[in-house]
C-alpha positions as MATLAB code, in Angstrom:
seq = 'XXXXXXXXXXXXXXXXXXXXXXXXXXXXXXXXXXXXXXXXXXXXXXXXXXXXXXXXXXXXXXXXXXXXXXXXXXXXXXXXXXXXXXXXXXXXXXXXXXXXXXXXXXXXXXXXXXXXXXXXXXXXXXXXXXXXXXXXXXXXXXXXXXXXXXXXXXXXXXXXXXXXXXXXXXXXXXXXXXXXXXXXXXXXXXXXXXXXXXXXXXXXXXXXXXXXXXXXXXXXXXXXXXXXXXXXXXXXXXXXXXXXXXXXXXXXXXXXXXXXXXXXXXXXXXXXXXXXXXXXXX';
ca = [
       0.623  139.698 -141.677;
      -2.482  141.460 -143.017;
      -3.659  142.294 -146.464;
      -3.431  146.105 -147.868;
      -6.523  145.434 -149.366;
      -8.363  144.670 -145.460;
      -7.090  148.074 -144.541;
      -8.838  150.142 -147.184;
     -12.208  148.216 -145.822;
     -12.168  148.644 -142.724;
     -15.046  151.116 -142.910;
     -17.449  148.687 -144.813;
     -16.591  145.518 -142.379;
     -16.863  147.987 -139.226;
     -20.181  148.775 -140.284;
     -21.259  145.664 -141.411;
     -20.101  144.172 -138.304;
     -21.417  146.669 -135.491;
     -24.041  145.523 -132.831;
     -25.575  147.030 -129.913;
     -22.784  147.535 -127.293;
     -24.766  146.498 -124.778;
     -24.965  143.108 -126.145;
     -21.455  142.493 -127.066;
     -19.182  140.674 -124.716;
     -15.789  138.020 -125.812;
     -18.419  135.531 -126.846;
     -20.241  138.070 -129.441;
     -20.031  135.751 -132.913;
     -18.709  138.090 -135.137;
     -18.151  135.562 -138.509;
     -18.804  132.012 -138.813;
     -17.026  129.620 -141.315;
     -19.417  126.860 -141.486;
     -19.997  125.779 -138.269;
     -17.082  127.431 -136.429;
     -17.547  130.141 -134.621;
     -15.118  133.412 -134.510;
     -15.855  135.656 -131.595;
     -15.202  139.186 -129.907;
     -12.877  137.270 -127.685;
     -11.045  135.752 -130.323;
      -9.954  139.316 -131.856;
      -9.008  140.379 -128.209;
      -6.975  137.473 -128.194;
      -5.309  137.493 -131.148;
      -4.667  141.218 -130.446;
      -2.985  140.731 -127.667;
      -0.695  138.015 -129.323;
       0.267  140.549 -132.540;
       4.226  141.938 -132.364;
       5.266  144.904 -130.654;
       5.034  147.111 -133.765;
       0.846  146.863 -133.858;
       1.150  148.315 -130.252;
       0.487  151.410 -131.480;
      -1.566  150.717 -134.320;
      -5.392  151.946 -134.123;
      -8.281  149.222 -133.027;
     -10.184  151.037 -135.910;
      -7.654  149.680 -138.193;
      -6.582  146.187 -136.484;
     -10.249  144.891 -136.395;
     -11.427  144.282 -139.625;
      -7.820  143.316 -140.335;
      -8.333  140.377 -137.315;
     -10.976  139.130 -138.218;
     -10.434  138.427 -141.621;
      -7.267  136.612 -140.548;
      -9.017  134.552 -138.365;
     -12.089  133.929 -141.183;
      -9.058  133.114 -143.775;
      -7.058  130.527 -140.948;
     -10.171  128.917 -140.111;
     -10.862  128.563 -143.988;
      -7.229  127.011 -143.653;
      -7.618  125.149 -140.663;
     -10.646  123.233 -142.133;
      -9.268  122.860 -145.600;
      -5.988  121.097 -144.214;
      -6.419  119.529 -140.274;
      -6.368  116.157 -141.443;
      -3.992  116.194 -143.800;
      -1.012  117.405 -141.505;
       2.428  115.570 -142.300;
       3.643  113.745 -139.288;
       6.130  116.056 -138.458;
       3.369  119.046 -138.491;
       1.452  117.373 -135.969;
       4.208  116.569 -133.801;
       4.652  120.407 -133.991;
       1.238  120.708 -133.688;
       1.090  118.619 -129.977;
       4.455  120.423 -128.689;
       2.960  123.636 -129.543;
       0.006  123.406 -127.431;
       1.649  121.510 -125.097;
       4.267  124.249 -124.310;
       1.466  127.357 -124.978;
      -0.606  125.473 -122.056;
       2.675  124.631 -119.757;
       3.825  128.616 -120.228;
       0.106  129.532 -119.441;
       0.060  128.235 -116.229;
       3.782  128.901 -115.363;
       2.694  132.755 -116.088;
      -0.343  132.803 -113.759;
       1.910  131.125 -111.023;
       4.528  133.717 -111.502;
       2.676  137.104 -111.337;
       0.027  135.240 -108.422;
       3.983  134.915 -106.497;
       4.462  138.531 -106.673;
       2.918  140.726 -103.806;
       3.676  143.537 -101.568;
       4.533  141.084  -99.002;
       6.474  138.673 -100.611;
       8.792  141.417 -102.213;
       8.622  142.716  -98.370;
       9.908  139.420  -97.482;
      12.393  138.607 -100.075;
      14.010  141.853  -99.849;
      14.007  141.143  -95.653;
      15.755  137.874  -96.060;
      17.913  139.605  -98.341;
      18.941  142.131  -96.493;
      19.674  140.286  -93.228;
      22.257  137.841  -95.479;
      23.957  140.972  -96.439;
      24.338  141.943  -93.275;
      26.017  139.077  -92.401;
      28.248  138.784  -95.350;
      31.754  139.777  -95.790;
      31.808  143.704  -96.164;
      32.242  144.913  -99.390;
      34.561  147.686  -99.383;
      33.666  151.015 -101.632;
      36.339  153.316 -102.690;
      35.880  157.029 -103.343;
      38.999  157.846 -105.417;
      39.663  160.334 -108.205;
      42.670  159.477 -110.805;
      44.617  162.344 -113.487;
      44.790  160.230 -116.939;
      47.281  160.849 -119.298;
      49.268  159.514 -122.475;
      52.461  159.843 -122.374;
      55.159  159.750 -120.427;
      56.248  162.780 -120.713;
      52.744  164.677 -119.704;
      52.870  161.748 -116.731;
      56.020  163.442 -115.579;
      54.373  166.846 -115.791;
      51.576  165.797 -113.714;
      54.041  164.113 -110.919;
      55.781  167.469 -110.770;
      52.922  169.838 -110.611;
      51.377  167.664 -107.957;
      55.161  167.902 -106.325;
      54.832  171.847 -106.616;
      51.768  171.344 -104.046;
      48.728  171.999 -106.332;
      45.682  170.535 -105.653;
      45.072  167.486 -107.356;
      41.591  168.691 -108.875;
      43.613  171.575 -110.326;
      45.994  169.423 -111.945;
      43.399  166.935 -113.207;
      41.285  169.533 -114.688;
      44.594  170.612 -116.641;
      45.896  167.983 -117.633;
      43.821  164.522 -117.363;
      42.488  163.256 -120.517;
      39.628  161.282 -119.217;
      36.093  162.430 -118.662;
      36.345  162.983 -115.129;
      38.614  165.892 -115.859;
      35.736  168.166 -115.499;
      34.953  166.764 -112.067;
      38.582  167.412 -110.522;
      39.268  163.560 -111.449;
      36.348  162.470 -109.266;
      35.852  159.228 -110.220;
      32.958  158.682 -107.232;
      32.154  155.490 -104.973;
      33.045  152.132 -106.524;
      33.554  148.381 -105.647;
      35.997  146.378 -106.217;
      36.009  144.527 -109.461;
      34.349  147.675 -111.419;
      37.828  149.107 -112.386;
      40.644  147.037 -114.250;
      43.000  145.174 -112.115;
      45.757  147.231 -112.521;
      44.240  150.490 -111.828;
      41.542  148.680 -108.498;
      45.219  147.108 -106.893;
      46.914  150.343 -107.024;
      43.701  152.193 -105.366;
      43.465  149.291 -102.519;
      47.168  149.717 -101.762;
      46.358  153.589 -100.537;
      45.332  155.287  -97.791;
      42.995  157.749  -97.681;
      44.186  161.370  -99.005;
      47.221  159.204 -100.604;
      48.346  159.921 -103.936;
      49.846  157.149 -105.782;
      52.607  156.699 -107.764;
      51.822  157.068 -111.767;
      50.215  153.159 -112.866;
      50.291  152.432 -116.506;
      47.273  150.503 -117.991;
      45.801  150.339 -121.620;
      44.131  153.263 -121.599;
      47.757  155.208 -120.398;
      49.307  156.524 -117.201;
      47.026  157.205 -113.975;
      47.811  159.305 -110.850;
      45.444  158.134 -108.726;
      44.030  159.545 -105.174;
      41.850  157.741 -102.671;
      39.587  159.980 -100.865;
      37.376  157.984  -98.349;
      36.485  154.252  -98.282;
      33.474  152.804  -96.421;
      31.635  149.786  -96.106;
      28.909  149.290  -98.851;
      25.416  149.903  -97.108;
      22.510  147.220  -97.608;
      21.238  148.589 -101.586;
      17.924  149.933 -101.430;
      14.159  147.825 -102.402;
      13.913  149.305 -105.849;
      17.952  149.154 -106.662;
      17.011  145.088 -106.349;
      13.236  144.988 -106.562;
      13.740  143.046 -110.250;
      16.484  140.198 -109.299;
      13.973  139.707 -106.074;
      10.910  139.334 -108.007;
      12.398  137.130 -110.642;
      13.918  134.788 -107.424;
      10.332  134.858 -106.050;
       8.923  134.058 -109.745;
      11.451  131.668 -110.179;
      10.851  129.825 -106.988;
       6.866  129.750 -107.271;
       6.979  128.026 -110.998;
       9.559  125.578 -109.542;
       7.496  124.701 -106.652;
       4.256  124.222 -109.085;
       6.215  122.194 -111.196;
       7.433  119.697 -108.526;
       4.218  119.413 -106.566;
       2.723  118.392 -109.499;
       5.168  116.142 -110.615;
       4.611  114.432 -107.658;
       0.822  114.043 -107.894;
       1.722  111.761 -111.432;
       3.004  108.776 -112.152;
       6.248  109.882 -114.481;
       8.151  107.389 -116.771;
      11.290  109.015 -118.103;
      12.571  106.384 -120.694;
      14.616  107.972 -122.651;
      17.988  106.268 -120.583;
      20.248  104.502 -122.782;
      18.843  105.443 -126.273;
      21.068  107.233 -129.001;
      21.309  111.156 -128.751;
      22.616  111.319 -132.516;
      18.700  109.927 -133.330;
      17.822  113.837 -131.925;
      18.789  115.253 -135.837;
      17.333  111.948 -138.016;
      14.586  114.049 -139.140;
      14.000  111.343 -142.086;
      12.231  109.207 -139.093;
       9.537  112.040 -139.152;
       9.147  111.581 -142.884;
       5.760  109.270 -143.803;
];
């Protein structure tokens, strides 16, 4: 985006552009290219628009750098405005149109988000889960194996009457091994079909019968079940702020849709003309 050649003069531009500090504020004129203007504010902005990778690139560096972009697309800007190509100003018109229209959908967003309206989302949201359906949680722990031959080991040493941690830390394959098999609390629809169906068919402190899935042959043991408990604020603080985001821009956009007169007449006229890009040609 820049030129090497801005970097290695940053120095001489810093110095050539410094004022008083007192007197500088985002409408400082820092170059002019004829009778445009390029303030402070204008290198804050433009700052703030750069890619991620500038984040942590130093202001002493960046500066100089700005501001001779800006000098060089205003030098561009008044070289070629009136001589944009009908398609570039159509660009041109849904490019600010859409900068402005995100602008305003931002400040109506984070305005939406407060203390109290996360307080209140995450009321309402609790009090529907309340009075949901209760999602049942399973606490099981499962001995994994590949063949059947080790399956048939595991059946008989769990036969013998050793524990079933023992046995899992023996002979289970999976990562859990180290845990006894403990595979914690889960919901249904976390584990594959196969392996969830043979854990709702148990009791607790029942050890199934060995279930083959893709990954190999299971011995599964429910410990506990329970009823899941209302999830905590911050385990759904983001899908509640982006409802409450989502609802604020949607109310914006409607009550101001219905403060203007709107004509949509695009009913009844060919989709296919959406890719005739000729008809932008002059």
């Amino acid at each position: 985006m820049f030129k090497n050649a801005r970097f290695v003069a940053a120095t001489a531009v810093l110095a050539a552009l410094a004022l008083p500090v007192a007197a500088q504020d985002a409408s400082t004129v820092l170059a002019r290219v004829g009778d445009t203007e390029i303030t402070l504010g204008h290198t804050i902005a433009l700052r703030q628009q750069l890619p991620q990778q500038f984040a942590q690139v130093p202001d002493e560096t960046l500066f100089p750098a700005i501001v001779q972009q800006l000098i060089e697309q205003e030098i561009l800007n008044q070289a070629h405005a009136g001589s944009l190509t009908a398609a570039e100003r159509l660009m041109l018109e849904n490019e600010n149109r859409s900068f402005v229209a995100n602008a305003a959908l931002v400040r109506a967003a984070t305005a939406a988000v407060t203390d109290e309206s996360v307080a209140q989302a995450y009321a309402a949201f609790a009090e529907e889960f309340a009075q949901g359906e209760p999602v049942i949680e399973y606490h099981a722990a499962h001995i994994l194996v590949r063949t059947e031959e080790e399956r048939d080991t595991v059946v008989a040493a769990l036969a013998e009457g050793r524990p079933f941690e023992e046995v899992a830390r023996e002979f289970s394959i999976d990562g859990s091994r180290n845990q006894g098999g403990d595979l914690g609390w889960f919901a249904a629809g976390v584990m594959i079909p196969d392996f969830q169906a043979a854990v709702e068919a148990l009791e607790p402190g029942q050890v199934s019968e060995p279930v083959q899935t893709r990954f190999g042959w299971h011995v599964i043991k429910l410990m506990e079940t329970r009823n899941q408990a209302v999830p905590e604020l911050d385990e759904v603080r983001d899908e509640l702020v982006t409802e409450i985001q989502r609802t604020a821009t949607r109310a914006l956009i409607d009550s101001l849709r219905d403060s203007v007169v709107v004509e949509d007449l695009s009913e009844g006229v060919d989709p296919t003309l959406l890719s005739r890009t000729d008809l932008l040609d002059e």
